[in-house]
């Protein structure tokens, strides 16, 4: 399902003061030198056993045209690779032509660029074609990669020489240090593993900003930021990184003060010309949670207007029954499921975010706003019950798409009673599946709102545990157990397998919410 926006001549509105403050919170990246842990020859087809190669011996192999070697770095890393290459045989009389493929999961090594015809760029596929004119050579690849596995294939040399890998190392980077995370023991080994993988996922995504995924898109998305911040408070508790990202979103925004769905942050921060109505409303949520956690009065002062503007705008756009506007429904993301009608989802989300707006208004002693948000919430809840909920049958009204996400957001928006929410959530409709860990986070939140702690725990084990059973070192962008090869982009080769919005189990587990 293609989804992108192009606004001709888009000029973000920048606030130099906020951007300067954001810059002053830039983290200093920590570097770790990592060596490969194992070497192997990849088998012909996925699912059949590889041939292990002694790691030391791999550094004396003569790799002629067509031969390959794979390295396993033990777990997922983000960083810069250095390769020391030399030759065997006669002096090279031609360049060595080499292909490098980086993979977060081993299965990616079986995928090929030629078979990918999706709608996002194939430039995201993690690979390099190198011509090495002079051997021996030490090459530090300029591009940062996110991977556990590296496959090197010699595409061609000449009749006179073969390639030898003398050394291979990785300069891994992250804003945080895994050892800074307090040890917590969980009785259940699956929960311990889920927590550890969540923490690893988060640490890999925490770079100069909270990236959505270090493989792709490698930028700051608002919906992802909110969940990363929650997991961060319970683990690294790096407040500067959260503060930096909140300042960035306010520092470069749409000309009419809406916050962008994402920012480009490699170099000067620039707002993308993409606006998601739901992500914009999560800005006040992320700010409220940051303020509640840090009591940072300066940030409240600096960012309050940007935050409440997002809600003011949505409130003003509602109809007289307090129902979210058609434009806002059209611009909602919610999840990657195809054929999703989002009116009920967006209504619930709007009502949910108003609670955070009320909290911010109280903190800022802005009584008029508090009152306005409370009124909009009351009106919007009554309107939502009339429009989206059939109280007689205890179900979504006929004519409205009965999606799992609609049930989740109507619960979180306070539209359903606890009893109604329990019935709505314990057995979900199959029609529009929940496909990303992002919406599964909100499913857990909704189950907790409905008082269904045990069901939430079981779901966490089932859903995130499902990725663990597939040997996940980090959690993924997309996971639909019913359709393991799903991709919103038209090919799993561009899916991200270390994706920020999947790291929230640590938030639930470490805060004892389950
Ligand atoms: C994916 C991004 C990001 C998310 C958007 C909506 O493409 O990687 O995680 O926020 O979708």
Short mmCIF file of C-alpha atoms and ligand atoms in Angstrom, two decimals:
data_model
loop_
_atom_site.label_atom_id
_atom_site.label_comp_id
_atom_site.label_asym_id
_atom_site.label_seq_id
_atom_site.Cartn_x
_atom_site.Cartn_y
_atom_site.Cartn_z
CA UNK A 1 0.00 0.00 0.00
CA UNK A 2 1.90 3.05 -1.24
CA UNK A 3 2.00 5.93 1.16
CA UNK A 4 4.03 9.08 0.66
CA UNK A 5 3.47 12.81 0.24
CA UNK A 6 5.14 15.37 -1.96
CA UNK A 7 4.34 19.01 -1.25
CA UNK A 8 5.75 21.26 -3.97
CA UNK A 9 8.08 23.96 -2.62
CA UNK A 10 7.66 22.80 0.96
CA UNK A 11 9.53 25.18 3.26
CA UNK A 12 9.59 24.05 6.88
CA UNK A 13 9.23 26.74 9.51
CA UNK A 14 12.39 26.69 11.59
CA UNK A 15 12.94 28.05 15.08
CA UNK A 16 16.69 28.62 15.42
CA UNK A 17 16.54 28.87 19.21
CA UNK A 18 14.82 25.52 19.63
CA UNK A 19 17.12 23.91 17.07
CA UNK A 20 20.17 25.29 18.87
CA UNK A 21 18.94 23.81 22.14
CA UNK A 22 18.30 20.49 20.41
CA UNK A 23 21.86 20.58 19.12
CA UNK A 24 23.22 21.16 22.61
CA UNK A 25 21.62 17.84 23.66
CA UNK A 26 23.33 15.89 20.86
CA UNK A 27 24.65 12.67 22.38
CA UNK A 28 28.27 11.63 21.97
CA UNK A 29 28.14 8.22 20.33
CA UNK A 30 29.84 5.34 22.11
CA UNK A 31 32.09 3.10 20.02
CA UNK A 32 32.66 -0.62 20.53
CA UNK A 33 35.03 -2.69 18.44
CA UNK A 34 33.41 -5.95 17.41
CA UNK A 35 34.96 -8.93 15.62
CA UNK A 36 33.11 -11.69 13.84
CA UNK A 37 32.23 -14.64 16.04
CA UNK A 38 31.93 -17.33 13.37
CA UNK A 39 32.40 -17.97 9.66
CA UNK A 40 30.46 -20.20 7.28
CA UNK A 41 29.60 -20.99 3.68
CA UNK A 42 25.94 -20.21 3.07
CA UNK A 43 23.93 -23.22 1.93
CA UNK A 44 22.27 -23.19 -1.49
CA UNK A 45 18.77 -22.77 -0.15
CA UNK A 46 17.25 -21.25 2.96
CA UNK A 47 16.41 -23.76 5.67
CA UNK A 48 19.25 -26.17 4.83
CA UNK A 49 22.40 -26.32 6.97
CA UNK A 50 25.32 -23.98 6.30
CA UNK A 51 28.87 -25.28 6.26
CA UNK A 52 30.84 -23.92 9.22
CA UNK A 53 34.35 -22.64 8.53
CA UNK A 54 36.96 -22.23 11.24
CA UNK A 55 37.14 -18.47 11.89
CA UNK A 56 40.95 -18.29 11.83
CA UNK A 57 41.09 -20.47 8.74
CA UNK A 58 38.66 -18.13 6.97
CA UNK A 59 41.42 -15.50 7.00
CA UNK A 60 43.68 -17.64 4.88
CA UNK A 61 41.17 -18.75 2.25
CA UNK A 62 41.91 -18.01 -1.40
CA UNK A 63 38.64 -16.64 -2.75
CA UNK A 64 38.46 -16.91 -6.52
CA UNK A 65 35.67 -15.75 -8.84
CA UNK A 66 32.28 -17.03 -7.68
CA UNK A 67 33.38 -17.99 -4.18
CA UNK A 68 32.00 -16.51 -1.02
CA UNK A 69 32.38 -16.48 2.75
CA UNK A 70 29.90 -15.37 5.43
CA UNK A 71 30.60 -13.93 8.85
CA UNK A 72 28.36 -13.94 11.87
CA UNK A 73 28.94 -11.13 14.36
CA UNK A 74 27.00 -12.95 17.07
CA UNK A 75 24.13 -10.49 17.39
CA UNK A 76 22.76 -7.33 15.79
CA UNK A 77 25.08 -4.32 15.50
CA UNK A 78 25.04 -0.86 13.93
CA UNK A 79 28.30 0.54 12.65
CA UNK A 80 31.14 0.83 10.21
CA UNK A 81 33.02 -2.11 8.74
CA UNK A 82 36.74 -2.24 8.06
CA UNK A 83 38.05 -4.93 5.74
CA UNK A 84 41.71 -5.72 5.21
CA UNK A 85 42.14 -7.49 1.87
CA UNK A 86 45.13 -8.99 0.15
CA UNK A 87 45.73 -11.55 -2.60
CA UNK A 88 47.10 -14.99 -3.25
CA UNK A 89 48.77 -16.03 -6.52
CA UNK A 90 50.51 -13.63 -8.89
CA UNK A 91 50.43 -9.89 -8.58
CA UNK A 92 46.87 -8.63 -9.36
CA UNK A 93 46.57 -7.50 -12.96
CA UNK A 94 42.94 -6.40 -12.63
CA UNK A 95 40.69 -4.94 -9.94
CA UNK A 96 39.05 -7.33 -7.50
CA UNK A 97 35.29 -7.07 -7.96
CA UNK A 98 33.49 -7.84 -4.72
CA UNK A 99 29.93 -7.88 -3.49
CA UNK A 100 29.10 -7.33 0.18
CA UNK A 101 25.66 -8.12 1.59
CA UNK A 102 24.65 -7.14 5.11
CA UNK A 103 21.76 -8.89 6.80
CA UNK A 104 19.92 -8.39 10.06
CA UNK A 105 18.53 -11.94 9.67
CA UNK A 106 20.26 -14.77 7.88
CA UNK A 107 17.24 -15.27 5.61
CA UNK A 108 17.93 -11.85 4.00
CA UNK A 109 21.07 -13.32 2.42
CA UNK A 110 18.83 -15.45 0.19
CA UNK A 111 16.89 -12.47 -1.11
CA UNK A 112 17.83 -10.62 -4.24
CA UNK A 113 17.49 -7.09 -5.45
CA UNK A 114 16.26 -8.32 -8.85
CA UNK A 115 13.14 -9.81 -7.27
CA UNK A 116 12.21 -6.65 -5.42
CA UNK A 117 9.68 -4.44 -7.22
CA UNK A 118 8.18 -2.61 -4.25
CA UNK A 119 7.32 1.05 -3.82
CA UNK A 120 10.13 2.19 -1.54
CA UNK A 121 13.59 2.57 -2.89
CA UNK A 122 15.81 -0.46 -3.47
CA UNK A 123 18.67 1.79 -2.37
CA UNK A 124 17.78 0.65 1.16
CA UNK A 125 18.95 -2.88 0.38
CA UNK A 126 22.11 -3.31 2.40
CA UNK A 127 24.80 -4.15 -0.11
CA UNK A 128 27.90 -2.81 -1.81
CA UNK A 129 29.61 -3.61 -5.07
CA UNK A 130 33.29 -2.73 -4.74
CA UNK A 131 36.08 -2.47 -7.27
CA UNK A 132 39.34 -2.77 -5.38
CA UNK A 133 42.08 -1.52 -7.69
CA UNK A 134 44.99 -2.08 -5.41
CA UNK A 135 45.75 -4.99 -3.10
CA UNK A 136 46.61 -5.24 -0.25
CA UNK A 137 44.04 -2.68 0.89
CA UNK A 138 42.37 -1.64 4.07
CA UNK A 139 38.87 -0.34 3.44
CA UNK A 140 36.63 1.37 5.95
CA UNK A 141 33.20 1.42 4.35
CA UNK A 142 31.76 4.93 4.52
CA UNK A 143 28.18 3.78 4.93
CA UNK A 144 26.79 2.73 8.31
CA UNK A 145 25.19 -0.72 8.30
CA UNK A 146 22.77 -2.52 10.62
CA UNK A 147 23.45 -6.25 10.60
CA UNK A 148 24.50 -9.47 12.21
CA UNK A 149 25.58 -11.35 9.07
CA UNK A 150 27.96 -10.27 6.32
CA UNK A 151 28.41 -12.18 3.08
CA UNK A 152 31.38 -11.39 0.87
CA UNK A 153 31.28 -12.76 -2.68
CA UNK A 154 34.15 -12.42 -5.09
CA UNK A 155 32.44 -11.61 -8.39
CA UNK A 156 35.65 -11.52 -10.38
CA UNK A 157 39.43 -11.30 -10.20
CA UNK A 158 41.59 -12.49 -13.08
CA UNK A 159 43.28 -15.75 -13.92
CA UNK A 160 46.36 -14.57 -12.02
CA UNK A 161 45.09 -14.00 -8.46
CA UNK A 162 42.49 -14.66 -5.77
CA UNK A 163 41.31 -12.52 -2.86
CA UNK A 164 42.20 -13.13 0.75
CA UNK A 165 40.50 -11.48 3.71
CA UNK A 166 43.20 -10.64 6.22
CA UNK A 167 41.01 -8.99 8.80
CA UNK A 168 37.48 -7.82 9.39
CA UNK A 169 36.17 -5.62 12.15
CA UNK A 170 33.25 -3.45 13.05
CA UNK A 171 33.20 -0.08 14.79
CA UNK A 172 29.75 -0.35 16.42
CA UNK A 173 27.98 2.83 17.51
CA UNK A 174 25.14 3.75 19.82
CA UNK A 175 24.19 6.69 22.03
CA UNK A 176 23.87 4.34 24.99
CA UNK A 177 25.73 1.62 26.79
CA UNK A 178 23.92 -1.67 27.38
CA UNK A 179 25.68 -2.11 30.70
CA UNK A 180 23.92 1.03 32.00
CA UNK A 181 20.60 -0.80 32.11
CA UNK A 182 19.64 -1.99 35.60
CA UNK A 183 19.44 -5.77 35.94
CA UNK A 184 15.92 -7.04 36.52
CA UNK A 185 15.17 -10.69 36.87
CA UNK A 186 11.97 -12.15 35.53
CA UNK A 187 10.86 -15.57 36.70
CA UNK A 188 9.91 -16.60 33.22
CA UNK A 189 12.87 -17.13 30.86
CA UNK A 190 10.80 -16.05 27.84
CA UNK A 191 10.06 -12.72 29.54
CA UNK A 192 13.76 -12.24 30.32
CA UNK A 193 14.57 -12.87 26.68
CA UNK A 194 11.82 -10.51 25.46
CA UNK A 195 13.13 -7.79 27.77
CA UNK A 196 16.75 -8.32 26.67
CA UNK A 197 15.81 -8.19 22.99
CA UNK A 198 13.73 -5.04 23.56
CA UNK A 199 16.66 -3.34 25.28
CA UNK A 200 19.01 -4.37 22.48
CA UNK A 201 16.53 -3.10 19.87
CA UNK A 202 16.30 0.24 21.62
CA UNK A 203 20.06 0.62 22.04
CA UNK A 204 20.60 -0.05 18.33
CA UNK A 205 18.00 2.59 17.39
CA UNK A 206 19.39 5.19 19.80
CA UNK A 207 21.88 7.05 17.66
CA UNK A 208 22.05 10.84 17.27
CA UNK A 209 18.26 10.73 17.51
CA UNK A 210 15.81 7.95 18.29
CA UNK A 211 15.87 6.38 14.84
CA UNK A 212 12.95 4.26 13.69
CA UNK A 213 15.30 1.62 12.36
CA UNK A 214 19.05 1.70 11.78
CA UNK A 215 18.65 -0.17 8.47
CA UNK A 216 15.71 1.95 7.25
CA UNK A 217 14.49 4.78 7.38
CA UNK A 218 17.20 5.83 9.84
CA UNK A 219 15.26 8.92 10.89
CA UNK A 220 13.11 10.38 13.61
CA UNK A 221 9.44 9.39 13.37
CA UNK A 222 7.01 10.73 15.95
CA UNK A 223 4.99 7.59 16.57
CA UNK A 224 8.16 5.59 17.07
CA UNK A 225 9.67 8.26 19.33
CA UNK A 226 6.79 8.05 21.80
CA UNK A 227 7.29 4.31 22.32
CA UNK A 228 11.08 4.53 22.36
CA UNK A 229 10.90 7.24 25.01
CA UNK A 230 8.68 5.05 27.20
CA UNK A 231 11.07 2.10 26.94
CA UNK A 232 14.04 4.42 27.47
CA UNK A 233 12.67 5.76 30.79
CA UNK A 234 12.50 2.18 32.06
CA UNK A 235 15.98 1.22 30.82
CA UNK A 236 18.74 3.72 29.86
CA UNK A 237 16.82 6.71 31.18
CA UNK A 238 18.68 8.98 28.78
CA UNK A 239 16.60 12.13 29.21
CA UNK A 240 18.79 14.30 26.97
CA UNK A 241 18.00 12.18 23.94
CA UNK A 242 14.24 12.48 24.50
CA UNK A 243 14.53 16.22 25.13
CA UNK A 244 16.61 16.63 21.97
CA UNK A 245 14.01 14.90 19.81
CA UNK A 246 11.11 16.86 21.28
CA UNK A 247 12.98 20.12 20.59
CA UNK A 248 13.73 18.96 17.04
CA UNK A 249 10.06 18.35 16.24
CA UNK A 250 9.15 21.82 17.52
CA UNK A 251 12.25 23.37 15.92
CA UNK A 252 11.41 22.40 12.34
CA UNK A 253 7.73 22.03 11.50
CA UNK A 254 5.04 22.72 8.93
CA UNK A 255 4.60 26.42 8.06
CA UNK A 256 1.20 26.37 9.85
CA UNK A 257 2.77 24.92 13.06
CA UNK A 258 1.69 21.32 12.61
CA UNK A 259 4.48 18.91 13.55
CA UNK A 260 5.77 16.64 10.81
CA UNK A 261 5.39 12.90 10.95
CA UNK A 262 9.16 12.58 10.67
CA UNK A 263 12.35 14.59 10.42
CA UNK A 264 15.56 14.16 8.48
CA UNK A 265 18.30 14.58 11.03
CA UNK A 266 21.49 13.62 9.23
CA UNK A 267 23.07 17.09 9.25
CA UNK A 268 20.76 20.01 9.90
CA UNK A 269 17.32 18.83 11.01
CA UNK A 270 14.66 19.26 8.33
CA UNK A 271 10.94 18.51 8.68
CA UNK A 272 9.64 16.04 6.10
CA UNK A 273 6.63 17.19 4.08
CA UNK A 274 4.59 14.33 5.54
CA UNK A 275 1.90 14.92 8.09
CA UNK A 276 0.09 12.12 9.94
CA UNK A 277 -2.84 13.37 12.00
CA UNK A 278 -2.35 10.64 14.63
CA UNK A 279 1.42 11.14 14.93
CA UNK A 280 0.96 14.91 15.37
CA UNK A 281 -1.40 14.24 18.28
CA UNK A 282 1.19 11.97 19.86
CA UNK A 283 3.52 14.97 20.21
CA UNK A 284 1.64 16.31 23.26
CA UNK A 285 1.57 12.74 24.60
CA UNK A 286 5.34 12.36 24.30
CA UNK A 287 5.90 15.80 25.82
CA UNK A 288 3.50 15.12 28.73
CA UNK A 289 5.26 11.84 29.52
CA UNK A 290 8.65 13.51 29.34
CA UNK A 291 7.52 16.32 31.68
CA UNK A 292 5.94 13.84 34.09
CA UNK A 293 9.18 11.88 34.13
CA UNK A 294 11.67 14.74 34.28
CA UNK A 295 9.81 17.76 35.64
CA UNK A 296 11.76 19.82 33.07
CA UNK A 297 10.10 23.25 33.44
CA UNK A 298 12.21 24.78 30.69
CA UNK A 299 11.04 22.21 28.15
CA UNK A 300 7.44 22.75 29.23
CA UNK A 301 7.89 26.47 28.69
CA UNK A 302 9.63 26.04 25.31
CA UNK A 303 7.46 23.29 23.82
CA UNK A 304 4.00 23.77 25.34
CA UNK A 305 2.59 25.96 22.56
CA UNK A 306 3.69 23.56 19.84
CA UNK A 307 2.16 20.66 21.75
CA UNK A 308 -1.22 22.19 22.47
CA UNK A 309 -1.46 23.64 18.98
CA UNK A 310 -1.71 20.08 17.62
CA UNK A 311 -4.76 19.45 19.81
CA UNK A 312 -6.29 22.91 19.32
CA UNK A 313 -6.19 22.33 15.58
CA UNK A 314 -7.80 18.89 15.80
CA UNK A 315 -10.49 20.16 18.20
CA UNK A 316 -11.30 23.09 15.92
CA UNK A 317 -11.59 20.74 12.92
CA UNK A 318 -14.16 18.47 14.65
CA UNK A 319 -17.82 18.64 13.68
CA UNK A 320 -20.52 19.80 16.11
CA UNK A 321 -20.78 16.28 17.59
CA UNK A 322 -17.08 16.33 18.47
CA UNK A 323 -16.19 13.90 15.68
CA UNK A 324 -12.75 14.13 14.08
CA UNK A 325 -12.69 15.71 10.62
CA UNK A 326 -12.56 13.73 7.39
CA UNK A 327 -9.19 15.28 6.58
CA UNK A 328 -7.75 14.01 9.87
CA UNK A 329 -9.14 10.52 9.26
CA UNK A 330 -7.63 10.50 5.78
CA UNK A 331 -4.22 11.53 7.17
CA UNK A 332 -4.10 8.95 9.99
CA UNK A 333 -1.48 6.20 9.96
CA UNK A 334 -2.66 3.82 12.78
CA UNK A 335 -0.99 0.66 11.35
CA UNK A 336 0.26 -0.80 8.09
CA UNK A 337 -2.74 -3.11 7.56
CA UNK A 338 -4.22 -2.68 4.07
CA UNK A 339 -7.89 -1.77 3.47
CA UNK A 340 -8.21 -0.13 6.83
CA UNK A 341 -11.03 2.39 7.41
CA UNK A 342 -9.75 4.57 10.23
CA UNK A 343 -12.57 6.82 11.46
CA UNK A 344 -13.23 5.02 14.77
CA UNK A 345 -9.48 4.53 15.37
CA UNK A 346 -8.75 8.18 14.86
CA UNK A 347 -11.65 9.25 17.07
CA UNK A 348 -10.40 7.09 19.94
CA UNK A 349 -6.84 8.27 19.47
CA UNK A 350 -7.92 11.92 19.49
CA UNK A 351 -9.81 11.38 22.77
CA UNK A 352 -6.85 9.55 24.30
CA UNK A 353 -4.42 12.34 23.44
CA UNK A 354 -6.76 14.98 24.93
CA UNK A 355 -6.07 13.48 28.38
CA UNK A 356 -2.37 14.26 27.91
CA UNK A 357 -3.24 17.74 26.66
CA UNK A 358 -5.24 18.30 29.85
CA UNK A 359 -2.27 17.19 31.92
CA UNK A 360 0.03 19.61 30.08
CA UNK A 361 -2.47 22.45 30.46
CA UNK A 362 -2.69 21.82 34.21
CA UNK A 363 1.11 21.79 34.45
CA UNK A 364 1.28 25.07 32.53
CA UNK A 365 -1.55 26.55 34.64
CA UNK A 366 -3.54 27.18 31.50
CA UNK A 367 -7.05 26.77 32.92
CA UNK A 368 -8.85 27.85 29.74
CA UNK A 369 -7.13 25.20 27.67
CA UNK A 370 -7.75 22.55 30.33
CA UNK A 371 -11.43 23.40 30.20
CA UNK A 372 -11.51 23.45 26.40
CA UNK A 373 -9.83 20.03 26.15
CA UNK A 374 -12.12 18.56 28.83
CA UNK A 375 -15.15 19.85 26.93
CA UNK A 376 -13.90 18.48 23.62
CA UNK A 377 -13.29 15.13 25.26
CA UNK A 378 -16.74 14.95 26.79
CA UNK A 379 -18.41 15.94 23.53
CA UNK A 380 -16.21 13.65 21.47
CA UNK A 381 -16.89 10.65 23.71
CA UNK A 382 -20.65 11.13 23.53
CA UNK A 383 -20.39 11.67 19.77
CA UNK A 384 -18.25 8.56 19.40
CA UNK A 385 -20.69 6.38 21.33
CA UNK A 386 -23.51 7.55 19.13
CA UNK A 387 -21.56 7.15 15.88
CA UNK A 388 -19.31 4.15 16.39
CA UNK A 389 -20.77 1.98 19.15
CA UNK A 390 -23.95 -0.05 19.18
CA UNK A 391 -24.68 -0.31 22.93
CA UNK A 392 -27.58 -2.68 22.41
CA UNK A 393 -25.40 -5.30 20.78
CA UNK A 394 -22.15 -4.32 22.53
CA UNK A 395 -20.38 -4.03 19.19
CA UNK A 396 -19.02 -1.55 16.67
CA UNK A 397 -21.98 0.03 14.87
CA UNK A 398 -22.99 -1.55 11.61
CA UNK A 399 -21.65 0.40 8.64
CA UNK A 400 -18.40 1.13 10.49
CA UNK A 401 -15.48 -1.20 9.77
CA UNK A 402 -15.04 -3.50 12.76
CA UNK A 403 -11.27 -3.58 12.95
CA UNK A 404 -9.13 -4.63 15.91
CA UNK A 405 -7.52 -1.21 15.88
CA UNK A 406 -10.95 0.46 16.13
CA UNK A 407 -11.72 -1.59 19.25
CA UNK A 408 -8.30 -0.75 20.71
CA UNK A 409 -8.57 2.99 20.16
CA UNK A 410 -12.20 3.27 21.27
CA UNK A 411 -11.08 1.60 24.51
CA UNK A 412 -8.07 3.88 24.94
CA UNK A 413 -10.19 6.93 24.14
CA UNK A 414 -12.54 6.12 27.01
CA UNK A 415 -15.50 5.52 24.70
CA UNK A 416 -16.20 1.98 25.96
CA UNK A 417 -16.90 0.93 29.53
CA UNK A 418 -14.48 -1.57 31.06
CA UNK A 419 -16.98 -4.39 30.56
CA UNK A 420 -17.56 -3.47 26.92
CA UNK A 421 -13.82 -3.17 26.34
CA UNK A 422 -13.18 -6.65 27.79
CA UNK A 423 -15.63 -8.21 25.35
CA UNK A 424 -14.35 -6.14 22.47
CA UNK A 425 -10.68 -6.97 23.06
CA UNK A 426 -10.50 -10.56 24.22
CA UNK A 427 -11.52 -11.95 20.86
CA UNK A 428 -10.46 -9.72 18.00
CA UNK A 429 -12.09 -9.70 14.55
CA UNK A 430 -9.98 -11.24 11.78
CA UNK A 431 -10.95 -8.85 9.00
CA UNK A 432 -8.20 -6.24 9.38
CA UNK A 433 -5.24 -7.80 11.21
CA UNK A 434 -2.82 -5.92 13.47
CA UNK A 435 0.44 -6.10 11.57
CA UNK A 436 3.05 -4.02 13.34
CA UNK A 437 4.48 -4.15 16.86
CA UNK A 438 3.46 -0.47 17.03
CA UNK A 439 -0.28 -1.26 17.08
CA UNK A 440 0.37 -4.33 19.25
CA UNK A 441 1.80 -1.93 21.85
CA UNK A 442 -1.56 -0.16 21.90
CA UNK A 443 -3.33 -3.50 22.11
CA UNK A 444 -1.44 -4.20 25.34
CA UNK A 445 -2.28 -0.71 26.65
CA UNK A 446 -5.95 -1.25 25.80
CA UNK A 447 -6.04 -4.67 27.53
CA UNK A 448 -4.62 -3.02 30.65
CA UNK A 449 -7.25 -0.27 30.44
CA UNK A 450 -9.85 -3.03 30.29
CA UNK A 451 -8.31 -4.58 33.44
CA UNK A 452 -7.10 -7.63 31.47
CA UNK A 453 -3.58 -7.89 32.87
CA UNK A 454 -3.24 -11.62 32.37
CA UNK A 455 -4.44 -11.43 28.75
CA UNK A 456 -1.93 -8.64 28.14
CA UNK A 457 0.90 -10.76 29.53
CA UNK A 458 -0.13 -13.75 27.44
CA UNK A 459 -0.33 -11.58 24.33
CA UNK A 460 3.11 -10.12 24.96
CA UNK A 461 4.52 -13.65 25.20
CA UNK A 462 2.64 -14.81 22.13
CA UNK A 463 3.42 -11.87 19.87
CA UNK A 464 6.93 -10.76 20.82
CA UNK A 465 7.76 -14.36 21.84
CA UNK A 466 6.81 -15.34 18.28
CA UNK A 467 9.69 -13.25 16.96
CA UNK A 468 12.02 -14.78 19.57
CA UNK A 469 11.02 -18.23 18.31
CA UNK A 470 12.15 -17.08 14.86
CA UNK A 471 15.57 -16.29 16.42
CA UNK A 472 15.14 -12.53 16.57
CA UNK A 473 18.17 -10.71 18.02
CA UNK A 474 16.19 -7.48 17.82
CA UNK A 475 12.46 -6.94 17.26
CA UNK A 476 11.02 -6.21 13.84
CA UNK A 477 9.11 -3.53 12.02
CA UNK A 478 6.40 -5.90 10.87
CA UNK A 479 5.29 -9.19 12.37
CA UNK A 480 2.03 -10.86 11.50
CA UNK A 481 2.19 -14.46 12.79
CA UNK A 482 -0.51 -15.37 10.24
CA UNK A 483 1.60 -14.04 7.39
CA UNK A 484 5.28 -14.16 8.39
CA UNK A 485 6.51 -12.73 5.08
CA UNK A 486 4.28 -9.67 5.11
CA UNK A 487 5.79 -6.40 3.95
CA UNK A 488 3.99 -3.08 3.51
CA UNK A 489 6.56 -2.20 0.87
CA UNK A 490 6.27 -5.08 -1.55
CA UNK A 491 9.22 -7.18 -0.39
CA UNK A 492 10.78 -8.32 2.88
CA UNK A 493 14.24 -7.37 1.59
CA UNK A 494 13.49 -3.77 2.59
CA UNK A 495 11.73 -4.60 5.88
CA UNK A 496 13.59 -3.49 8.97
CA UNK A 497 14.38 -6.18 11.55
CA UNK A 498 15.54 -3.84 14.28
CA UNK A 499 12.71 -1.40 14.61
CA UNK A 500 12.19 1.08 17.39
CA UNK A 501 8.44 0.81 17.71
CA UNK A 502 8.80 -2.81 18.76
CA UNK A 503 10.89 -2.13 21.87
CA UNK A 504 8.09 -1.32 24.29
CA UNK A 505 7.93 -4.71 26.11
CA UNK A 506 10.63 -3.38 28.45
CA UNK A 507 8.33 -0.49 29.34
CA UNK A 508 5.53 -2.90 30.34
CA UNK A 509 7.78 -5.43 32.04
CA UNK A 510 10.07 -3.09 33.96
CA UNK A 511 7.19 -0.95 35.22
CA UNK A 512 5.44 -4.11 36.42
CA UNK A 513 2.40 -3.23 34.36
CA UNK A 514 1.68 -6.82 33.49
C1 LIG B 1 7.71 3.12 8.66
C2 LIG B 1 8.79 3.85 9.38
C3 LIG B 1 8.37 4.26 10.77
C4 LIG B 1 6.91 4.54 10.87
C5 LIG B 1 6.29 4.81 9.55
C6 LIG B 1 4.85 5.15 9.60
O1 LIG B 1 7.98 3.29 7.32
O2 LIG B 1 9.93 3.07 9.41
O3 LIG B 1 8.69 3.30 11.70
O4 LIG B 1 6.68 5.49 11.83
O5 LIG B 1 6.44 3.64 8.79
#
